[in-house]
Coordinates of C-alpha atoms in Angstrom, one line a residue:
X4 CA -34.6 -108.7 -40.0
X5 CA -37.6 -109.6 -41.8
X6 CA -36.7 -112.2 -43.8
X7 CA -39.4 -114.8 -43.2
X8 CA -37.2 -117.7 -42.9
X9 CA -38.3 -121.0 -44.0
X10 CA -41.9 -119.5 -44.9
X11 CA -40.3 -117.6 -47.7
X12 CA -37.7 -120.6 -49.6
X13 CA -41.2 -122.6 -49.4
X14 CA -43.5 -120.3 -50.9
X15 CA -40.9 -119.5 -53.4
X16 CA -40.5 -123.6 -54.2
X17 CA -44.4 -124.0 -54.5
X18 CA -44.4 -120.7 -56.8
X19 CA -44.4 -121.2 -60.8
X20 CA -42.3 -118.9 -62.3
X21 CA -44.0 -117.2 -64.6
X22 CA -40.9 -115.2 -66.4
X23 CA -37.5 -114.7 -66.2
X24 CA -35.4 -111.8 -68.4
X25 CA -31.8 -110.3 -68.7
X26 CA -31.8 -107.5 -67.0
X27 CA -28.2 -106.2 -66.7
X28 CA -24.3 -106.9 -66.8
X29 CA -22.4 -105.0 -64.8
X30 CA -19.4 -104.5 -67.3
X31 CA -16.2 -106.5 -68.2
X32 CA -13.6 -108.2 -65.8
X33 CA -13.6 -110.7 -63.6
X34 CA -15.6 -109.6 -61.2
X35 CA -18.6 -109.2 -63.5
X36 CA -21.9 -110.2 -62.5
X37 CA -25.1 -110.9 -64.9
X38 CA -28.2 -110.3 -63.3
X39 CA -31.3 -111.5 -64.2
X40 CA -35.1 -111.0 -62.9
X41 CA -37.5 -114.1 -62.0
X42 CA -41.2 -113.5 -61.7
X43 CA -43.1 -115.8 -59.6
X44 CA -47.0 -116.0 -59.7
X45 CA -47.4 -116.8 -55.6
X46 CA -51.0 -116.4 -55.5
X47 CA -52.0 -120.0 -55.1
X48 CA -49.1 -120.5 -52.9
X49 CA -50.1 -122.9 -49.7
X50 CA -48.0 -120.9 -47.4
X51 CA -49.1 -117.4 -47.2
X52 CA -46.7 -115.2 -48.5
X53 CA -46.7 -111.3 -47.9
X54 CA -43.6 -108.9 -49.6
X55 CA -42.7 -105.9 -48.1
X56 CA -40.2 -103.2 -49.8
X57 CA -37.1 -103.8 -48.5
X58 CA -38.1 -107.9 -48.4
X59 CA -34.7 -110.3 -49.7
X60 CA -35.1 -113.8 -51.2
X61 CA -32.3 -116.0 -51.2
X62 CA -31.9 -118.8 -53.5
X63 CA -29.9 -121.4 -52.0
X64 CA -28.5 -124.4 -53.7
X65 CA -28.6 -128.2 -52.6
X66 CA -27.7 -131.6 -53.9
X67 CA -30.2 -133.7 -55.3
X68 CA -30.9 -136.1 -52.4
X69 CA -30.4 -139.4 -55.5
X70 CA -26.8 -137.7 -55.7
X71 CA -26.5 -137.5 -51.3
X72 CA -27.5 -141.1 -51.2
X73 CA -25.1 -142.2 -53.8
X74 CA -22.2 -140.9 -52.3
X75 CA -23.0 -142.3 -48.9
X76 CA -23.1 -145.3 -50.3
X77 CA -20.1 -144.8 -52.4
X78 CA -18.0 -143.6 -49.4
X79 CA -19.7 -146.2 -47.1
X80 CA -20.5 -142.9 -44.3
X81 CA -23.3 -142.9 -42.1
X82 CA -25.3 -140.5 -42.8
X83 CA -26.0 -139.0 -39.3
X84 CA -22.1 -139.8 -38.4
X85 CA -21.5 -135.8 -36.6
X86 CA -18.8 -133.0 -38.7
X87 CA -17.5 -129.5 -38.7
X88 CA -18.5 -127.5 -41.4
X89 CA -16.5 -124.5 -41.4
X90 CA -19.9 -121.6 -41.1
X91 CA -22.2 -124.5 -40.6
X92 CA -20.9 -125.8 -37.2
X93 CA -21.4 -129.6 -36.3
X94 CA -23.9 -131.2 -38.2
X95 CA -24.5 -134.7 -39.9
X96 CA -22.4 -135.5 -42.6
X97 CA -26.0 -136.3 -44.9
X98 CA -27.2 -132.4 -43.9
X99 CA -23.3 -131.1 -45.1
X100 CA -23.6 -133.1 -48.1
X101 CA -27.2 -132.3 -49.0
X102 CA -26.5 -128.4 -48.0
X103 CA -23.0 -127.0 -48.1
X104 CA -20.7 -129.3 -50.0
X105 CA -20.3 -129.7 -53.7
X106 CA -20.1 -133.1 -54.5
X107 CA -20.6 -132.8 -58.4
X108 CA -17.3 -131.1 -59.4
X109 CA -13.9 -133.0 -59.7
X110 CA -11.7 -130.7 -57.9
X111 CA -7.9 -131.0 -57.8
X112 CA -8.2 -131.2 -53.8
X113 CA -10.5 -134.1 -54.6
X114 CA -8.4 -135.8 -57.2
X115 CA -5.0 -135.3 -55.0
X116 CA -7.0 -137.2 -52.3
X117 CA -8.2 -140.1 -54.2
X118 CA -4.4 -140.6 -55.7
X119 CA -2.8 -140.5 -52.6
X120 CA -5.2 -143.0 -51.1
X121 CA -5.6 -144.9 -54.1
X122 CA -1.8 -144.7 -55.4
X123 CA -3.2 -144.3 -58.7
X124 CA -0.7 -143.2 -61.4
X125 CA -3.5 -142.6 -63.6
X126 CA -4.9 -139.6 -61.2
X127 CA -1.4 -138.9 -60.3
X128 CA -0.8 -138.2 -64.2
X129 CA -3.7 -136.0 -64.4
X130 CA -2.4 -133.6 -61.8
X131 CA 0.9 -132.9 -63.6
X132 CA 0.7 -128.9 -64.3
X133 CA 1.6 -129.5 -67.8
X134 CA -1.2 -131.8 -68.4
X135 CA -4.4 -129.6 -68.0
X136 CA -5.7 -130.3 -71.8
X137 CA -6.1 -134.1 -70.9
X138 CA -7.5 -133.7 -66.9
X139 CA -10.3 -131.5 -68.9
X140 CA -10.8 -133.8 -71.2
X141 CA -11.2 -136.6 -68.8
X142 CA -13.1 -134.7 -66.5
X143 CA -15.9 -133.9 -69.1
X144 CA -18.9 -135.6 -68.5
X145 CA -17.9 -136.9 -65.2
X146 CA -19.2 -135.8 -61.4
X147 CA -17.1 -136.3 -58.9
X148 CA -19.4 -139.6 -57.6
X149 CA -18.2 -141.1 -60.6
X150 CA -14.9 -140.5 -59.9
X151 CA -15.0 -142.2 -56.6
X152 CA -16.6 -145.0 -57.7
X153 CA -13.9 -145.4 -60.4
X154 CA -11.1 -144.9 -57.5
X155 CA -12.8 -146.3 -54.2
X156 CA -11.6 -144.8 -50.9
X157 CA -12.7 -145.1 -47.5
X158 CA -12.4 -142.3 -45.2
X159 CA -13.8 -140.7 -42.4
X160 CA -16.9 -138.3 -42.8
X161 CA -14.4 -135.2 -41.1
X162 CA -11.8 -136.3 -44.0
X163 CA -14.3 -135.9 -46.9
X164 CA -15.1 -132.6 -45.6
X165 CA -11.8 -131.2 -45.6
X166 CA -11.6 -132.3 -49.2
X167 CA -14.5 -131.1 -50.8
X168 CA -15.3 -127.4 -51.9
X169 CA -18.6 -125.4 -50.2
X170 CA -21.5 -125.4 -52.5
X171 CA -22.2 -122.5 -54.4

């Protein structure tokens, strides 16, 4: 593969994009996709960069390391405290939060675990089927660190993994 690794997300981070323009939709449904086409100016790039035909760039996201610290501190977790991450393997819990988890959106997964640990009616009440208007409502504006630091629970690094969703 030719896919320079590491070499390539860096250059690409140190690049300035110089344009970016709407390029197609690929028709109705749910399974359609927008695509769109970045231009980066990589000439004064401090890693040499070199693009062949056939080359791939993958954009990858990650949590903002403010938001990995605060929900360490919020679920009380050491950082380096070992985890399975399903297509990651065993890493630390800090490297799952900063690279594969989503720790911004309130799930229901998430939300069914903070009532049951929490016995809160109020979450409890937000799960009822029939009361989707209000859970969007009261989700709006909120990450899911908020919501744990509303409802406090401590659990073990493995458990938050099960409950939170893969970062897209």
């Amino acid at each position: 593969m030719r896919f320079r690794k590491a070499l390539i997300v860096a250059a690409a981070l140190a690049a300035m994009s110089v344009g970016s323009t709407h390029a197609a939709d690929s028709g109705g449904g749910a399974d359609a996709k927008e695509v769109r086409q970045f231009t980066f100016d990589l000439g004064d790039s401090p890693v040499p960069f070199a693009y062949s035909a056939g080359d791939a760039l993958s954009v990858r996201p990650v949590n903002a390391p403010a938001l990995v610290e605060e929900w360490l501190a919020l679920t009380a977790v050491d950082a380096q405290a070992p985890v399975d991450v399903p297509g990651a393997g065993r890493i630390p819990y800090g490297e799952a939060l900063r690279s594969h988890l989503d720790i911004t959106r309130i799930t229901p997964d998430l939300l069914r675990f903070l009532a049951r640990r929490t016995e809160s009616r109020h979450l409890l009440n937000l799960l009822r089927p029939d009361n989707k208007g209000e859970l969007a409502r009261w989700c709006w504006g909120r990450q899911a660190a908020d919501t744990l630091a509303e409802h406090p629970v401590r659990a073990h690094a493995q458990e938050w993994i099960d409950v939170l969703k893969r970062l897209q």
